[in-house]
mmCIF file of C-alpha atoms in Angstrom:
data_model
loop_
_atom_site.group_PDB
_atom_site.id
_atom_site.type_symbol
_atom_site.label_atom_id
_atom_site.label_comp_id
_atom_site.label_asym_id
_atom_site.label_seq_id
_atom_site.Cartn_x
_atom_site.Cartn_y
_atom_site.Cartn_z
ATOM 1 C CA MET B 1 57.134 116.330 102.276
ATOM 2 C CA THR B 2 55.100 118.067 104.956
ATOM 3 C CA SER B 3 55.175 116.959 108.564
ATOM 4 C CA PRO B 4 52.343 114.742 109.884
ATOM 5 C CA ALA B 5 51.325 117.595 112.205
ATOM 6 C CA HIS B 6 50.209 119.562 109.139
ATOM 7 C CA GLY B 7 49.054 116.478 107.219
ATOM 8 C CA ASP B 8 49.905 115.121 103.828
ATOM 9 C CA TYR B 9 46.232 114.627 102.949
ATOM 10 C CA ARG B 10 43.177 116.802 103.385
ATOM 11 C CA ALA B 11 39.702 115.401 104.071
ATOM 12 C CA ASP B 12 36.666 117.676 103.952
ATOM 13 C CA CYS B 13 32.928 117.510 104.215
ATOM 14 C CA VAL B 14 30.611 120.148 102.750
ATOM 15 C CA ALA B 15 26.906 120.494 102.038
ATOM 16 C CA TYR B 16 25.705 122.317 98.952
ATOM 17 C CA ALA B 17 22.201 123.838 99.044
ATOM 18 C CA LEU B 18 20.713 123.576 95.561
ATOM 19 C CA HIS B 19 17.897 126.056 96.140
ATOM 20 C CA ASP B 20 20.133 129.037 96.944
ATOM 21 C CA ARG B 21 23.518 127.762 95.675
ATOM 22 C CA ARG B 22 25.273 128.068 99.022
ATOM 23 C CA LEU B 23 28.096 125.904 100.280
ATOM 24 C CA PHE B 24 28.318 124.958 103.961
ATOM 25 C CA TRP B 25 31.618 123.667 105.350
ATOM 26 C CA LEU B 26 30.884 120.821 107.771
ATOM 27 C CA GLY B 27 34.421 120.023 108.812
ATOM 28 C CA GLY B 28 37.893 119.149 107.680
ATOM 29 C CA TYR B 29 40.864 117.100 108.778
ATOM 30 C CA ALA B 30 44.598 117.166 108.051
ATOM 31 C CA ALA B 31 45.553 113.499 107.747
ATOM 32 C CA ASP B 32 48.998 111.931 107.611
ATOM 33 C CA SER B 33 47.970 109.018 105.356
ATOM 34 C CA PRO B 34 45.286 107.991 102.859
ATOM 35 C CA TRP B 35 43.929 105.553 105.452
ATOM 36 C CA SER B 36 43.594 108.294 108.068
ATOM 37 C CA ALA B 37 41.773 110.557 105.576
ATOM 38 C CA LEU B 38 39.394 107.737 104.602
ATOM 39 C CA THR B 39 38.724 106.905 108.254
ATOM 40 C CA TRP B 40 37.773 110.534 108.924
ATOM 41 C CA LEU B 41 35.421 110.474 105.908
ATOM 42 C CA ALA B 42 33.790 107.311 107.263
ATOM 43 C CA VAL B 43 33.156 108.922 110.655
ATOM 44 C CA ARG B 44 31.619 111.986 108.968
ATOM 45 C CA ALA B 45 29.504 109.746 106.705
ATOM 46 C CA GLU B 46 28.160 107.959 109.780
ATOM 47 C CA HIS B 47 27.305 111.299 111.419
ATOM 48 C CA ILE B 48 25.480 112.451 108.300
ATOM 49 C CA ALA B 49 23.632 109.123 107.945
ATOM 50 C CA GLU B 50 22.269 109.555 111.468
ATOM 51 C CA GLN B 51 20.815 112.974 110.598
ATOM 52 C CA VAL B 52 19.408 112.725 107.067
ATOM 53 C CA ALA B 53 16.234 111.202 105.648
ATOM 54 C CA PRO B 54 16.261 107.382 105.565
ATOM 55 C CA GLU B 55 16.434 107.362 101.741
ATOM 56 C CA ALA B 56 19.594 109.487 101.814
ATOM 57 C CA ALA B 57 21.116 107.395 104.599
ATOM 58 C CA LEU B 58 20.987 104.220 102.478
ATOM 59 C CA PRO B 59 23.826 105.132 100.076
ATOM 60 C CA LEU B 60 25.894 106.448 102.987
ATOM 61 C CA ARG B 61 25.497 103.225 104.941
ATOM 62 C CA ALA B 62 26.227 101.192 101.810
ATOM 63 C CA TRP B 63 29.398 103.214 101.225
ATOM 64 C CA LEU B 64 30.478 102.602 104.831
ATOM 65 C CA THR B 65 30.532 98.839 104.239
ATOM 66 C CA ASP B 66 31.809 98.808 100.638
ATOM 67 C CA GLY B 67 35.339 97.442 100.900
ATOM 68 C CA SER B 68 36.011 97.626 97.158
ATOM 69 C CA GLU B 69 35.024 101.311 97.065
ATOM 70 C CA HIS B 70 37.330 101.982 100.015
ATOM 71 C CA ALA B 71 40.140 100.206 98.144
ATOM 72 C CA ARG B 72 39.431 102.409 95.104
ATOM 73 C CA ALA B 73 39.570 105.526 97.304
ATOM 74 C CA LEU B 74 42.875 104.439 98.868
ATOM 75 C CA SER B 75 44.289 103.658 95.428
ATOM 76 C CA ARG B 76 43.338 107.100 94.072
ATOM 77 C CA LEU B 77 44.808 108.867 97.099
ATOM 78 C CA GLY B 78 47.959 106.759 96.864
ATOM 79 C CA ARG B 79 48.363 107.895 93.238
ATOM 80 C CA ASP B 80 48.100 111.568 94.295
ATOM 81 C CA SER B 81 44.548 111.880 92.978
ATOM 82 C CA ALA B 82 41.488 113.245 94.734
ATOM 83 C CA TYR B 83 38.536 111.120 95.834
ATOM 84 C CA SER B 84 34.984 112.263 96.529
ATOM 85 C CA PHE B 85 31.610 110.758 97.354
ATOM 86 C CA LEU B 86 28.322 112.647 96.914
ATOM 87 C CA VAL B 87 24.939 111.993 98.508
ATOM 88 C CA ARG B 88 21.745 113.924 97.879
ATOM 89 C CA ASP B 89 19.132 114.579 100.546
ATOM 90 C CA GLY B 90 16.337 116.660 99.052
ATOM 91 C CA LEU B 91 17.772 120.052 98.154
ATOM 92 C CA LEU B 92 21.139 119.327 99.824
ATOM 93 C CA ILE B 93 24.111 117.520 98.351
ATOM 94 C CA TYR B 94 26.685 116.244 100.834
ATOM 95 C CA ILE B 95 30.207 115.994 99.448
ATOM 96 C CA LEU B 96 32.829 113.954 101.280
ATOM 97 C CA SER B 97 36.245 114.377 99.715
ATOM 98 C CA ALA B 98 39.914 113.690 100.323
ATOM 99 C CA ALA B 99 42.977 114.760 98.395
ATOM 100 C CA PRO B 100 46.730 114.767 98.798
ATOM 101 C CA VAL B 101 48.240 118.077 99.818
ATOM 102 C CA LEU B 102 50.532 118.786 96.890
ATOM 103 C CA THR B 103 53.286 121.327 97.306
ATOM 104 C CA PRO B 104 55.674 122.690 94.686
ATOM 105 C CA VAL B 105 58.802 120.607 94.275
ATOM 106 C CA ALA B 106 62.175 122.096 93.278
ATOM 107 C CA ARG B 107 63.590 120.598 90.100
ATOM 108 C CA GLN B 108 66.799 118.638 90.235
ATOM 109 C CA SER B 109 68.240 120.560 87.296
ATOM 110 C CA SER B 110 70.788 123.315 87.155
ATOM 111 C CA GLY B 111 68.204 125.760 85.787
ATOM 112 C CA THR B 112 67.656 128.904 87.788
ATOM 113 C CA THR B 113 65.556 132.013 87.450
ATOM 114 C CA ALA B 114 66.575 135.529 88.372
ATOM 115 C CA GLY B 115 64.655 136.990 91.312
ATOM 116 C CA PRO B 116 63.473 140.618 91.529
ATOM 117 C CA HIS B 117 66.858 141.733 92.905
ATOM 118 C CA GLY B 118 69.009 139.658 90.551
ATOM 119 C CA GLN B 119 69.470 136.713 92.925
ATOM 120 C CA GLN B 120 69.315 133.225 91.439
ATOM 121 C CA LEU B 121 66.144 131.299 92.308
ATOM 122 C CA PRO B 122 65.622 127.602 91.556
ATOM 123 C CA GLN B 123 63.000 126.689 88.972
ATOM 124 C CA VAL B 124 59.910 125.151 90.518
ATOM 125 C CA LEU B 125 57.742 122.383 89.154
ATOM 126 C CA VAL B 126 54.101 122.715 90.222
ATOM 127 C CA ILE B 127 52.157 119.455 90.318
ATOM 128 C CA PRO B 128 48.514 120.095 89.317
ATOM 129 C CA ARG B 129 45.614 118.570 91.228
ATOM 130 C CA SER B 130 43.107 116.347 89.502
ATOM 131 C CA SER B 131 40.475 118.420 87.707
ATOM 132 C CA ASP B 132 37.843 115.714 88.095
ATOM 133 C CA PRO B 133 35.379 116.987 90.776
ATOM 134 C CA CYS B 134 33.691 113.602 91.173
ATOM 135 C CA GLY B 135 36.865 111.627 91.764
ATOM 136 C CA ALA B 136 36.219 109.266 88.838
#
């Protein structure tokens, strides 16, 4: 497990411009818990809601007060799955996402692999991230 200083979860906010297919990074946060990652997303959602058109702010403000959606996000993160929330404002799509930081874990077996100089290296199990971009 990584130390809380580096974070066990990653929360990010990006904006995607549909008209020229560019991605703008709006910030990120290394969180030490699902709750901390979700709290950071909520703060970013509030900042975005204050700056976008009123029609786009409505789903953001609704998300901010939706306890069952927050519980779903915490459940996904707790199961090592990613969570994301998308909001469209004209030709921009804002994507708020959080995911566990998954690192390779050494197997508890006796299997080893030979390194480039003949040394014995432990086999490594890589845990894949969820391939679902919408967090469903």
